[in-house]
Short mmCIF file of C-alpha atoms and ligand atoms in Angstrom, two decimals:
data_model
loop_
_atom_site.label_atom_id
_atom_site.label_comp_id
_atom_site.label_asym_id
_atom_site.label_seq_id
_atom_site.Cartn_x
_atom_site.Cartn_y
_atom_site.Cartn_z
CA MET A 1 77.73 84.10 117.23
CA VAL A 2 79.55 84.02 120.35
CA VAL A 3 78.88 81.72 123.65
CA LEU A 4 80.91 82.07 126.73
CA SER A 5 80.93 79.00 128.73
CA CYS A 6 81.96 79.66 132.22
CA THR A 7 81.77 77.68 135.65
CA SER A 8 80.80 79.78 138.62
CA ARG A 9 84.60 79.41 139.81
CA SER A 10 85.93 81.13 136.76
CA PHE A 11 83.21 83.73 136.85
CA TRP A 12 84.02 84.88 140.38
CA ALA A 13 87.56 84.99 139.41
CA LEU A 14 86.91 88.01 137.23
CA PRO A 15 87.21 91.58 138.63
CA ALA A 16 83.97 92.54 140.33
CA GLY A 17 83.10 95.38 137.70
CA LEU A 18 82.99 92.79 135.12
CA ARG A 19 80.60 90.27 136.66
CA PRO A 20 77.46 92.30 136.25
CA LEU A 21 78.33 92.59 132.37
CA LEU A 22 79.15 89.08 132.06
CA ARG A 23 76.02 88.02 133.75
CA SER A 24 73.98 90.46 131.56
CA THR A 25 75.77 89.66 128.46
CA TYR A 26 76.30 85.91 128.49
CA CYS A 27 74.45 84.37 130.96
CA PHE A 28 70.88 85.57 130.20
CA ALA A 29 70.97 86.94 126.64
CA PRO A 30 69.27 85.06 123.95
CA ASN A 31 71.41 83.02 121.84
CA ARG A 32 74.01 82.59 124.62
CA ARG A 33 74.63 79.31 126.23
CA ILE A 34 76.30 78.38 129.61
CA SER A 35 78.02 75.11 129.36
CA SER A 36 78.65 73.42 132.54
CA GLY A 37 82.08 72.13 131.51
CA GLY A 38 84.50 70.69 134.04
CA PRO A 39 85.20 72.53 137.40
CA THR A 40 87.87 74.58 136.23
CA THR A 41 87.38 74.70 132.44
CA GLN A 42 86.29 77.83 130.68
CA SER A 43 85.93 78.09 126.96
CA LEU A 44 84.53 80.31 124.41
CA THR A 45 82.57 79.46 121.56
CA ILE A 46 82.73 81.78 118.62
CA ASP A 47 81.42 81.20 115.02
CA GLY A 48 80.42 77.70 116.23
CA GLU A 49 83.93 76.75 117.21
CA GLN A 50 84.96 76.04 120.78
CA TYR A 51 88.18 77.55 122.08
CA PRO A 52 89.55 76.66 125.71
CA SER A 53 90.73 79.58 127.65
CA ASP A 54 94.05 79.86 129.29
CA SER A 55 96.18 82.58 130.83
CA TRP A 56 96.32 84.48 127.61
CA THR A 57 92.50 84.85 127.34
CA ASN A 58 91.81 88.68 127.76
CA VAL A 59 88.93 89.29 125.36
CA PRO A 60 86.17 90.82 127.42
CA PRO A 61 82.37 90.27 127.16
CA ALA A 62 81.79 93.88 125.81
CA ILE A 63 84.10 92.87 122.66
CA LEU A 64 82.42 89.77 122.23
CA ALA A 65 79.04 91.30 122.25
CA GLN A 66 80.27 93.24 119.20
CA TYR A 67 81.80 90.51 117.26
CA GLY A 68 79.70 89.18 114.31
CA ARG A 69 77.82 92.28 113.46
CA LYS A 70 79.57 92.59 110.19
CA LEU A 71 78.68 96.23 109.61
CA HIS A 72 80.75 96.58 106.52
CA VAL A 73 78.30 94.30 104.67
CA GLN A 74 75.09 95.36 106.43
CA PRO A 75 72.77 96.86 103.68
CA ASN A 76 72.65 100.80 104.02
CA HIS A 77 75.04 100.83 106.78
CA PRO A 78 77.55 103.69 106.09
CA LEU A 79 80.59 101.46 106.59
CA SER A 80 79.12 99.12 103.90
CA ILE A 81 78.42 102.32 101.80
CA THR A 82 82.11 103.33 102.07
CA ARG A 83 83.46 99.82 101.45
CA ALA A 84 81.44 99.62 98.15
CA LEU A 85 82.57 103.14 97.08
CA ILE A 86 86.37 102.41 97.69
CA GLU A 87 85.99 98.92 95.94
CA SER A 88 84.58 100.69 92.99
CA ARG A 89 88.03 102.69 92.59
CA PHE A 90 89.71 99.04 92.26
CA PRO A 91 88.15 97.71 89.24
CA GLY A 92 88.82 93.95 88.55
CA PHE A 93 89.83 93.34 91.96
CA ARG A 94 88.53 90.28 93.76
CA ASN A 95 86.61 91.39 97.28
CA HIS A 96 86.63 89.12 99.93
CA ASN A 97 84.16 90.32 102.78
CA ASP A 98 83.28 87.36 104.86
CA LEU A 99 86.68 86.23 106.18
CA PRO A 100 86.23 84.89 109.87
CA GLY A 101 87.58 87.14 112.69
CA VAL A 102 89.29 84.62 114.76
CA VAL A 103 92.64 83.74 113.41
CA THR A 104 95.89 82.16 114.60
CA VAL A 105 98.88 84.00 116.09
CA SER A 106 100.54 82.73 113.10
CA GLN A 107 98.22 84.31 110.70
CA ASN A 108 97.98 87.79 112.74
CA PHE A 109 101.91 88.23 113.23
CA ASP A 110 104.25 85.24 111.96
CA SER A 111 103.08 85.28 108.52
CA LEU A 112 103.61 88.82 108.28
CA GLY A 113 107.22 88.65 109.66
CA PHE A 114 106.34 90.32 112.81
CA THR A 115 109.52 89.52 115.37
CA PRO A 116 108.81 87.60 118.52
CA ASP A 117 109.07 90.60 120.59
CA HIS A 118 106.96 92.95 118.41
CA PRO A 119 105.05 95.04 120.99
CA GLY A 120 101.67 94.44 119.06
CA ARG A 121 101.70 90.78 120.13
CA ASN A 122 101.39 91.93 123.77
CA ARG A 123 98.17 91.06 125.80
CA THR A 124 97.99 94.94 126.35
CA ASP A 125 97.46 95.53 122.79
CA THR A 126 95.59 92.52 121.32
CA TYR A 127 92.52 90.58 122.32
CA TYR A 128 93.65 86.85 122.86
CA ILE A 129 91.17 83.77 122.79
CA ASN A 130 93.88 81.81 124.02
CA LYS A 131 97.55 81.66 123.30
CA ASP A 132 97.20 80.49 119.88
CA THR A 133 94.23 82.26 118.84
CA LEU A 134 93.12 85.90 118.75
CA LEU A 135 90.57 88.42 117.24
CA ARG A 136 92.52 89.66 114.09
CA THR A 137 94.05 92.98 114.94
CA HIS A 138 94.12 93.87 111.01
CA THR A 139 93.02 92.34 107.88
CA SER A 140 96.46 91.76 106.88
CA ALA A 141 96.20 88.40 108.73
CA HIS A 142 94.60 87.12 105.81
CA GLU A 143 97.08 88.52 103.41
CA VAL A 144 99.22 85.10 102.95
CA ASP A 145 96.28 82.91 102.63
CA VAL A 146 94.78 85.03 99.81
CA PHE A 147 98.08 85.41 98.11
CA ARG A 148 98.58 81.62 98.22
CA GLN A 149 95.11 81.12 96.52
CA ASN A 150 96.57 83.28 93.56
CA ALA A 151 93.22 83.88 92.24
CA SER A 152 93.63 87.34 91.04
CA ASN A 153 96.23 90.05 90.54
CA GLY A 154 94.51 92.41 92.86
CA TYR A 155 92.10 91.82 95.84
CA THR A 156 90.39 93.72 98.76
CA ILE A 157 89.65 92.13 102.13
CA SER A 158 87.13 94.09 104.50
CA ALA A 159 86.40 92.94 107.79
CA ASP A 160 85.83 93.84 111.42
CA VAL A 161 89.18 94.12 113.47
CA TYR A 162 89.85 94.33 117.15
CA ARG A 163 92.43 96.19 119.28
CA ARG A 164 93.07 97.14 122.75
CA ASP A 165 93.42 100.95 121.96
CA ALA A 166 92.88 104.55 122.95
CA VAL A 167 89.42 105.81 123.76
CA ASP A 168 88.57 108.81 121.66
CA ARG A 169 86.31 110.09 118.73
CA SER A 170 88.57 108.30 116.04
CA HIS A 171 89.60 105.17 118.03
CA TYR A 172 87.32 102.30 118.97
CA PRO A 173 88.41 98.78 120.05
CA ALA A 174 86.40 97.11 117.31
CA PHE A 175 86.54 98.68 113.97
CA HIS A 176 86.67 97.92 110.23
CA GLN A 177 89.60 97.76 107.80
CA MET A 178 90.06 97.04 104.17
CA GLU A 179 93.08 95.41 102.82
CA GLY A 180 94.28 96.12 99.20
CA ALA A 181 96.85 94.57 97.22
CA LEU A 182 98.07 94.23 93.61
CA THR A 183 100.90 92.38 92.35
CA TRP A 184 102.45 91.77 88.93
CA ASP A 185 103.87 88.18 87.98
CA VAL A 186 107.53 88.84 86.91
CA ASN A 187 107.11 85.39 85.11
CA HIS A 188 104.63 87.12 82.48
CA PHE A 189 107.45 89.33 81.20
CA LYS A 190 110.48 88.52 79.05
CA THR A 191 112.72 90.81 81.18
CA ARG A 192 112.39 92.99 84.07
CA GLN A 193 112.66 95.99 81.87
CA ASP A 194 109.28 94.69 80.50
CA LEU A 195 107.89 94.62 83.97
CA VAL A 196 108.59 98.19 84.71
CA LYS A 197 107.10 99.23 81.33
CA GLN A 198 103.98 97.32 82.00
CA ILE A 199 103.57 99.04 85.51
CA THR A 200 104.37 102.53 83.93
CA GLU A 201 101.71 101.88 81.51
CA ASP A 202 99.22 100.89 84.16
CA PHE A 203 100.22 104.14 86.16
CA ASP A 204 99.48 106.16 83.10
CA LYS A 205 95.97 104.65 82.81
CA LEU A 206 95.07 105.67 86.37
CA PRO A 207 92.71 108.56 86.99
CA LYS A 208 94.54 111.71 87.21
CA HIS A 209 93.85 114.44 89.94
CA ASP A 210 95.00 117.94 90.84
CA LEU A 211 95.12 117.32 94.61
CA VAL A 212 98.09 119.04 96.20
CA VAL A 213 99.73 116.05 98.17
CA GLU A 214 102.68 116.75 100.58
CA ASP A 215 105.21 113.95 99.94
CA PRO A 216 108.49 115.39 100.83
CA ASN A 217 110.47 112.09 101.43
CA PRO A 218 112.32 110.20 98.92
CA THR A 219 110.69 106.89 98.02
CA PHE A 220 113.20 104.76 99.94
CA HIS A 221 115.88 105.61 102.31
CA PRO A 222 118.60 103.40 103.58
CA GLU A 223 117.74 103.72 107.29
CA ARG A 224 114.38 105.26 107.39
CA ASN A 225 112.49 103.55 104.78
CA PRO A 226 114.76 100.76 102.93
CA LEU A 227 114.47 99.56 99.44
CA GLN A 228 114.39 95.62 99.48
CA GLU A 229 117.64 95.63 97.54
CA LYS A 230 117.71 91.74 97.09
CA HIS A 231 114.39 91.65 95.33
CA HIS A 232 113.53 95.17 93.67
CA SER A 233 115.64 97.47 91.54
CA PRO A 234 115.10 101.08 92.39
CA GLU A 235 113.34 101.66 89.32
CA GLU A 236 110.93 99.00 90.24
CA ALA A 237 110.22 100.25 93.55
CA GLU A 238 109.82 103.89 92.18
CA ILE A 239 107.04 102.86 89.69
CA ILE A 240 105.34 100.34 92.13
CA ALA A 241 105.30 103.23 94.84
CA ALA A 242 104.00 105.63 92.27
CA HIS A 243 101.17 103.23 91.17
CA LEU A 244 100.34 102.80 94.85
CA LYS A 245 100.25 106.33 95.80
CA ARG A 246 98.36 107.51 92.72
CA SER A 247 95.74 104.69 93.33
CA LEU A 248 95.18 105.66 96.98
CA GLU A 249 95.07 109.37 96.13
CA ASP A 250 92.52 108.81 93.74
CA MET A 251 90.34 106.83 96.27
CA VAL A 252 90.62 110.02 98.70
CA VAL A 253 89.65 112.33 96.01
CA THR A 254 86.63 110.32 95.04
CA ILE A 255 85.57 110.38 98.67
CA PHE A 256 86.24 114.04 99.16
CA LYS A 257 84.19 114.65 96.02
CA GLU A 258 81.44 112.75 97.23
CA ALA A 259 81.58 114.39 100.59
CA ASP A 260 81.78 117.83 98.82
CA LYS A 261 78.73 116.92 96.94
CA ALA A 262 76.78 116.00 100.15
CA LEU A 263 78.03 119.17 101.98
CA ALA A 264 76.74 121.29 99.31
CA ALA A 265 73.50 119.68 99.01
CA ALA A 266 72.94 120.04 102.65
CA GLY A 267 74.02 123.66 102.42
CA GLN A 268 76.19 123.52 105.52
CA GLY A 269 79.08 121.89 107.07
CA SER A 270 81.78 123.14 109.77
CA GLN A 271 84.15 125.97 108.88
CA ALA A 272 86.89 123.41 109.36
CA GLU A 273 85.57 120.83 106.81
CA GLN A 274 85.14 123.62 104.16
CA GLU A 275 89.00 124.07 104.06
CA PRO A 276 90.45 122.76 100.89
CA LEU A 277 91.47 119.15 100.95
CA LYS A 278 94.95 118.77 102.68
CA VAL A 279 96.63 115.14 102.25
CA ARG A 280 100.27 114.27 103.17
CA TRP A 281 102.48 110.96 102.92
CA VAL A 282 104.53 110.16 106.07
CA GLU A 283 107.03 107.28 106.25
CA ALA A 284 105.95 104.49 108.24
CA PHE A 285 107.13 100.94 109.30
CA PHE A 286 105.32 97.73 108.97
CA PRO A 287 106.88 94.32 109.02
CA HIS A 288 105.16 93.29 105.94
CA THR A 289 105.95 96.15 103.74
CA SER A 290 109.09 98.09 102.77
CA PRO A 291 109.32 101.00 102.05
CA SER A 292 106.14 101.87 103.84
CA TRP A 293 103.91 105.02 104.19
CA GLU A 294 100.80 106.31 106.02
CA LEU A 295 98.34 108.73 104.59
CA GLU A 296 97.04 111.54 106.58
CA VAL A 297 94.09 113.87 105.87
CA TRP A 298 93.74 117.23 107.48
CA TRP A 299 90.41 116.84 109.42
CA ARG A 300 88.80 119.09 112.08
CA GLY A 301 92.13 121.04 112.79
CA ASP A 302 94.35 117.90 113.01
CA TRP A 303 96.16 115.29 110.80
CA LEU A 304 93.88 112.17 110.87
CA GLU A 305 95.82 108.67 109.79
CA VAL A 306 93.64 106.80 107.37
CA LEU A 307 95.68 104.50 105.98
CA GLY A 308 98.96 102.51 105.94
CA CYS A 309 100.61 100.96 102.90
CA GLY A 310 103.87 99.95 101.25
CA ILE A 311 105.67 97.69 98.78
CA ILE A 312 105.09 94.03 99.98
CA ASP A 313 107.79 92.41 101.67
CA GLN A 314 109.07 89.79 99.05
CA PRO A 315 109.72 87.01 101.79
CA LEU A 316 105.89 87.32 102.54
CA LEU A 317 105.32 86.62 98.96
CA ILE A 318 107.75 83.67 99.03
CA ARG A 319 106.30 82.32 102.01
CA ALA A 320 102.96 82.44 100.26
CA ASP A 321 104.22 80.45 97.40
CA VAL A 322 103.85 83.16 94.82
CA PRO A 323 107.64 84.24 94.86
CA SER A 324 107.56 85.76 91.18
CA ARG A 325 104.98 88.21 92.09
CA VAL A 326 106.01 91.87 93.12
CA GLY A 327 103.52 94.54 94.35
CA TRP A 328 101.89 96.76 96.83
CA ALA A 329 99.49 96.49 99.74
CA PHE A 330 97.48 98.93 101.86
CA GLY A 331 95.19 98.74 104.96
CA ILE A 332 92.60 101.56 105.43
CA GLY A 333 90.32 102.36 108.46
CA LEU A 334 86.82 102.20 106.94
CA GLU A 335 85.44 104.26 109.89
CA ARG A 336 87.82 106.77 109.48
CA ILE A 337 86.90 107.16 105.77
CA ALA A 338 83.37 107.12 106.55
CA MET A 339 83.67 109.73 109.12
CA LEU A 340 85.08 111.99 106.24
CA LEU A 341 82.56 110.92 103.75
CA PHE A 342 79.41 111.57 105.61
CA GLY A 343 80.73 114.00 108.36
CA ILE A 344 80.03 111.62 111.18
CA PRO A 345 81.69 113.17 114.25
CA ASP A 346 82.17 110.12 116.55
CA ILE A 347 83.39 106.57 115.93
CA ARG A 348 80.90 105.14 118.16
CA LEU A 349 77.89 106.19 116.18
CA PHE A 350 78.78 103.04 113.69
CA TRP A 351 77.56 100.81 116.33
CA SER A 352 74.31 102.56 117.00
CA LYS A 353 71.09 100.46 116.35
CA ASP A 354 68.99 103.79 116.97
CA SER A 355 66.84 104.46 113.69
CA ARG A 356 67.67 108.11 113.92
CA PHE A 357 71.24 107.02 112.95
CA LEU A 358 70.68 103.99 110.45
CA GLY A 359 67.72 105.81 108.84
CA GLN A 360 69.83 108.37 107.53
CA PHE A 361 71.78 106.00 105.07
CA ASN A 362 70.44 104.55 101.80
CA GLU A 363 73.00 102.74 99.59
CA LYS A 364 70.73 103.42 96.38
CA LEU A 365 70.84 107.27 96.86
CA PRO A 366 73.73 109.91 96.51
CA ILE A 367 75.74 110.28 99.81
CA ARG A 368 73.80 112.53 102.16
CA ARG A 369 75.38 114.36 105.11
CA PHE A 370 74.93 112.83 108.55
CA GLN A 371 72.49 115.08 110.51
CA PRO A 372 73.08 115.02 114.31
CA PHE A 373 70.10 113.94 116.07
CA SER A 374 70.94 114.80 119.46
CA LYS A 375 73.85 116.84 121.23
CA HIS A 376 74.05 115.82 124.72
CA PRO A 377 76.44 117.55 127.20
CA ALA A 378 79.72 116.18 128.24
CA ALA A 379 80.46 115.35 131.84
CA PRO A 380 84.32 115.37 132.14
CA ARG A 381 85.66 113.97 135.22
CA ASP A 382 89.30 113.59 136.29
CA VAL A 383 90.85 110.60 138.24
CA SER A 384 94.39 111.37 139.85
CA PHE A 385 96.33 108.60 141.39
CA TRP A 386 99.64 107.61 142.86
CA LEU A 387 101.25 104.52 141.08
CA PRO A 388 102.44 101.98 143.39
CA GLN A 389 106.27 101.84 143.74
CA SER A 390 107.42 99.31 141.53
CA SER A 391 110.33 98.15 139.35
CA ALA A 392 108.09 98.04 136.06
CA PRO A 393 107.58 101.71 134.65
CA PRO A 394 103.97 102.32 133.53
CA VAL A 395 103.07 102.42 129.96
CA VAL A 396 101.54 105.85 128.98
CA ASN A 397 100.91 106.18 125.26
CA THR A 398 100.61 109.60 123.35
CA PRO A 399 98.78 109.26 120.08
CA SER A 400 102.20 109.49 118.13
CA SER A 401 103.99 107.23 120.40
CA ALA A 402 101.48 104.44 120.51
CA PRO A 403 102.63 101.19 118.73
CA SER A 404 100.12 99.77 116.61
CA PRO A 405 99.14 96.07 117.03
CA ALA A 406 99.52 95.92 113.06
CA GLY A 407 103.14 97.51 112.89
CA GLY A 408 102.85 101.47 112.50
CA GLN A 409 105.69 103.18 114.45
CA LEU A 410 107.64 100.72 116.25
CA THR A 411 108.68 102.80 119.17
CA ARG A 412 108.76 100.91 122.26
CA ASN A 413 109.96 97.57 123.15
CA GLU A 414 108.04 95.81 125.92
CA PRO A 415 108.24 92.69 128.09
CA SER A 416 106.41 89.76 126.58
CA ALA A 417 102.83 88.84 127.50
CA THR A 418 103.59 86.83 130.75
CA SER A 419 105.05 90.19 132.25
CA ASP A 420 102.56 92.92 131.54
CA PRO A 421 103.49 96.40 133.15
CA VAL A 422 102.15 97.34 136.35
CA PHE A 423 99.96 99.95 134.68
CA HIS A 424 99.26 100.10 131.08
CA GLU A 425 97.06 102.78 129.70
CA ASN A 426 95.24 100.40 127.43
CA ASP A 427 94.16 98.61 130.55
CA LEU A 428 92.35 101.97 131.76
CA MET A 429 91.01 102.33 128.29
CA GLU A 430 89.31 98.95 128.88
CA ILE A 431 88.25 99.45 132.37
CA ALA A 432 86.53 102.50 131.17
CA ARG A 433 84.84 100.86 128.12
CA ASN A 434 83.76 97.78 130.09
CA THR A 435 82.33 100.00 132.92
CA ALA A 436 80.82 102.77 131.14
CA GLY A 437 80.33 101.13 127.64
CA ASP A 438 79.60 103.86 124.84
CA ASN A 439 78.91 106.51 127.48
CA VAL A 440 82.64 107.17 127.35
CA GLU A 441 83.77 109.46 124.68
CA ASP A 442 87.26 110.27 125.44
CA VAL A 443 90.04 109.09 128.14
CA SER A 444 93.16 111.27 128.03
CA LEU A 445 96.17 111.97 130.20
CA VAL A 446 96.08 115.48 131.47
CA ASP A 447 98.89 115.25 134.09
CA ASP A 448 102.07 113.08 134.78
CA PHE A 449 104.04 114.23 137.77
CA THR A 450 106.97 112.61 139.61
CA HIS A 451 107.27 113.94 143.15
CA PRO A 452 110.90 115.32 143.43
CA LYS A 453 111.65 113.98 146.85
CA THR A 454 109.89 110.62 147.05
CA GLY A 455 110.25 109.65 143.38
CA ARG A 456 106.62 108.67 143.44
CA ARG A 457 104.86 109.08 139.96
CA SER A 458 101.25 110.33 139.79
CA LEU A 459 98.93 110.36 136.80
CA CYS A 460 95.91 112.27 136.12
CA TYR A 461 93.45 111.18 133.40
CA ARG A 462 90.40 113.14 132.20
CA ILE A 463 87.55 110.87 131.48
CA THR A 464 84.79 112.56 129.32
CA TYR A 465 81.47 110.84 129.83
CA ARG A 466 78.86 111.67 127.06
CA SER A 467 75.94 109.51 125.83
CA LEU A 468 75.00 109.63 122.26
CA GLU A 469 71.49 108.85 123.15
CA LYS A 470 70.48 110.97 126.39
CA THR A 471 71.61 113.44 128.64
CA LEU A 472 73.79 111.67 131.50
CA THR A 473 72.76 113.03 135.06
CA THR A 474 75.50 114.06 137.36
CA GLU A 475 74.54 111.09 139.69
CA GLU A 476 75.01 108.63 136.55
CA ALA A 477 78.29 110.21 135.66
CA ASN A 478 79.60 110.23 139.24
CA ALA A 479 78.57 106.48 139.48
CA LEU A 480 80.44 105.38 136.41
CA HIS A 481 83.41 107.55 137.49
CA GLN A 482 83.38 105.96 140.91
CA ARG A 483 83.36 102.48 139.75
CA ILE A 484 86.21 102.96 137.28
CA SER A 485 88.16 104.59 140.02
CA GLN A 486 87.54 101.64 142.19
CA GLU A 487 88.50 99.22 139.48
CA LEU A 488 91.72 100.95 139.11
CA VAL A 489 92.59 100.56 142.73
CA GLY A 490 91.63 97.13 142.93
CA LYS A 491 93.45 95.98 139.60
CA PHE A 492 96.55 98.02 140.01
CA GLY A 493 96.87 98.88 143.50
CA VAL A 494 96.89 102.63 142.61
CA GLU A 495 96.18 105.26 145.51
CA LEU A 496 93.60 107.80 144.44
CA ARG A 497 94.66 111.39 145.27
C1 FA5 B 1 97.76 98.34 109.71
O1 FA5 B 1 96.72 97.80 110.47
C2 FA5 B 1 98.51 97.78 108.60
N1 FA5 B 1 98.11 96.26 108.66
C3 FA5 B 1 98.06 98.20 107.24
C4 FA5 B 1 99.11 97.90 106.20
C5 FA5 B 1 98.27 96.98 105.44
C6 FA5 B 1 100.18 98.30 105.92
C7 FA5 B 1 98.92 96.59 104.29
C8 FA5 B 1 100.79 97.88 104.69
C9 FA5 B 1 100.31 97.02 103.87
P1 FA5 B 1 97.61 100.51 111.15
O2 FA5 B 1 97.57 100.03 112.51
O3 FA5 B 1 98.11 101.88 110.83
O4 FA5 B 1 98.15 99.52 109.86
O5 FA5 B 1 96.00 100.92 110.80
C10 FA5 B 1 95.50 101.11 109.48
C11 FA5 B 1 94.43 101.98 109.63
O6 FA5 B 1 93.38 101.43 110.33
C12 FA5 B 1 94.92 103.21 110.36
O7 FA5 B 1 95.45 104.16 109.43
C13 FA5 B 1 93.43 104.01 110.64
O8 FA5 B 1 92.72 104.41 109.84
C14 FA5 B 1 92.71 102.54 111.18
N2 FA5 B 1 92.84 102.50 112.71
C15 FA5 B 1 93.66 101.98 113.43
N3 FA5 B 1 93.41 101.80 114.83
C16 FA5 B 1 92.21 102.10 114.79
C17 FA5 B 1 91.39 102.28 115.84
N4 FA5 B 1 91.29 101.92 117.01
N5 FA5 B 1 90.00 102.55 115.45
C18 FA5 B 1 89.70 103.02 114.20
N6 FA5 B 1 90.48 103.10 113.15
C19 FA5 B 1 91.70 102.65 113.43
MG1 MG B 2 98.86 103.30 111.71
#
């Protein structure tokens, strides 16, 4: 449960667009409590714990309202069904499904070896409760703690995670991940050769599949994807990587077999989904694994990234007091897998409380294809604006350049949290979410123009409004758009064109 305690002073310090939301979400909703507090104090109570706010606090009411629903363990929820199906492919693993979502900066970043200037730490990318505490951005935040317990060779952790991120059909600021890890204890073997022999035997026991997987890169590469030379021989890394990739390919094949059965049972499916399954491994970077990869699946005409993984950073295992263990870890987006499995076209649907959605899933029955219950028209609106002239350049992400608060591609180095850029695309994403809620389907940059004479820069974003539940009237879409545009002016001093 989440309680926002606020004084009137702090309430009015919020942007005008947020105030109505805050009022309705916190001040009058059942289970929510306003504490009088001191004249300037503001705090958040989450899971019964009180956290003082400070200049780092940036978690908005809309996100806190979603906190605690634990969709991954709700009976008959598609995310729960997906979680259980994946867990079933990792027999003998210990499954942790109830770890609290508020973690320390140290758990989320430091324990995993994120550098102090890693962009994922920025307030533009991460929801902070205060300077020391945040909503976990990934399930990896619990890795060191779970390794330290040393209770099983293999484990999974499924949980809700939170990120300030893009707005489209496959990204949502609250989503679910499953972490998985498997380690072998070197001390259980007489020699490192015996270790390799054991992993090879384990590899041979994994289910085989006939899926063609694109995997053009070497297992490790000195610059792009280094072997941890100090800790692993090339032979060890090769077999751990082979075990990791085969295990995850098996999981994807299982998902697709189930999805195919559902498609056949429904006697339908889009042309694109009936294409043969295409899967590829791409090189990646995570501070907590090396070498690292991401697995992508061809879905509705594009490559969809479904997971990140790699050979566990040995210093991490040393920090967790299990220095003799070596192995692999992965982190998978449960929504992305569930979308493939059930044919769910839009990530917002997972949060729906509509019985027309929830009533379609039953964990005791074979997977059935999702039947869209409504198709409401999209209402796209463009907003063009001149950025204020300033020394700080804006941050405009493209899907491939966006760094992940969990690692991913490390492509930009940004100033620290105290000097956020003048305009960060994620701020627009959040304004759109906070103002239009789930009525916004997509926000994309459609034009980026610098005036040749004045050097002024102008951006144009297309915001697509579409409700999952009803047809938005022209007036409703216009009103939402107007409010978002005004917020942009108020917050960033942009000049609308
Ligand atoms: C991570 O979060 C790493 N911690 C994964 C990992 C774990 C790597 C263990 C190595 C070892 P990444 O940021 O790529 O990586 O996210 C993992 C997956 O979460 C993505 O592949 C994607 O499936 C899903 N995901 C990421 N952002 C979103 C989002 N905004 N909405 C929905 N799913 C998302
Ligand atoms: Mg990624």
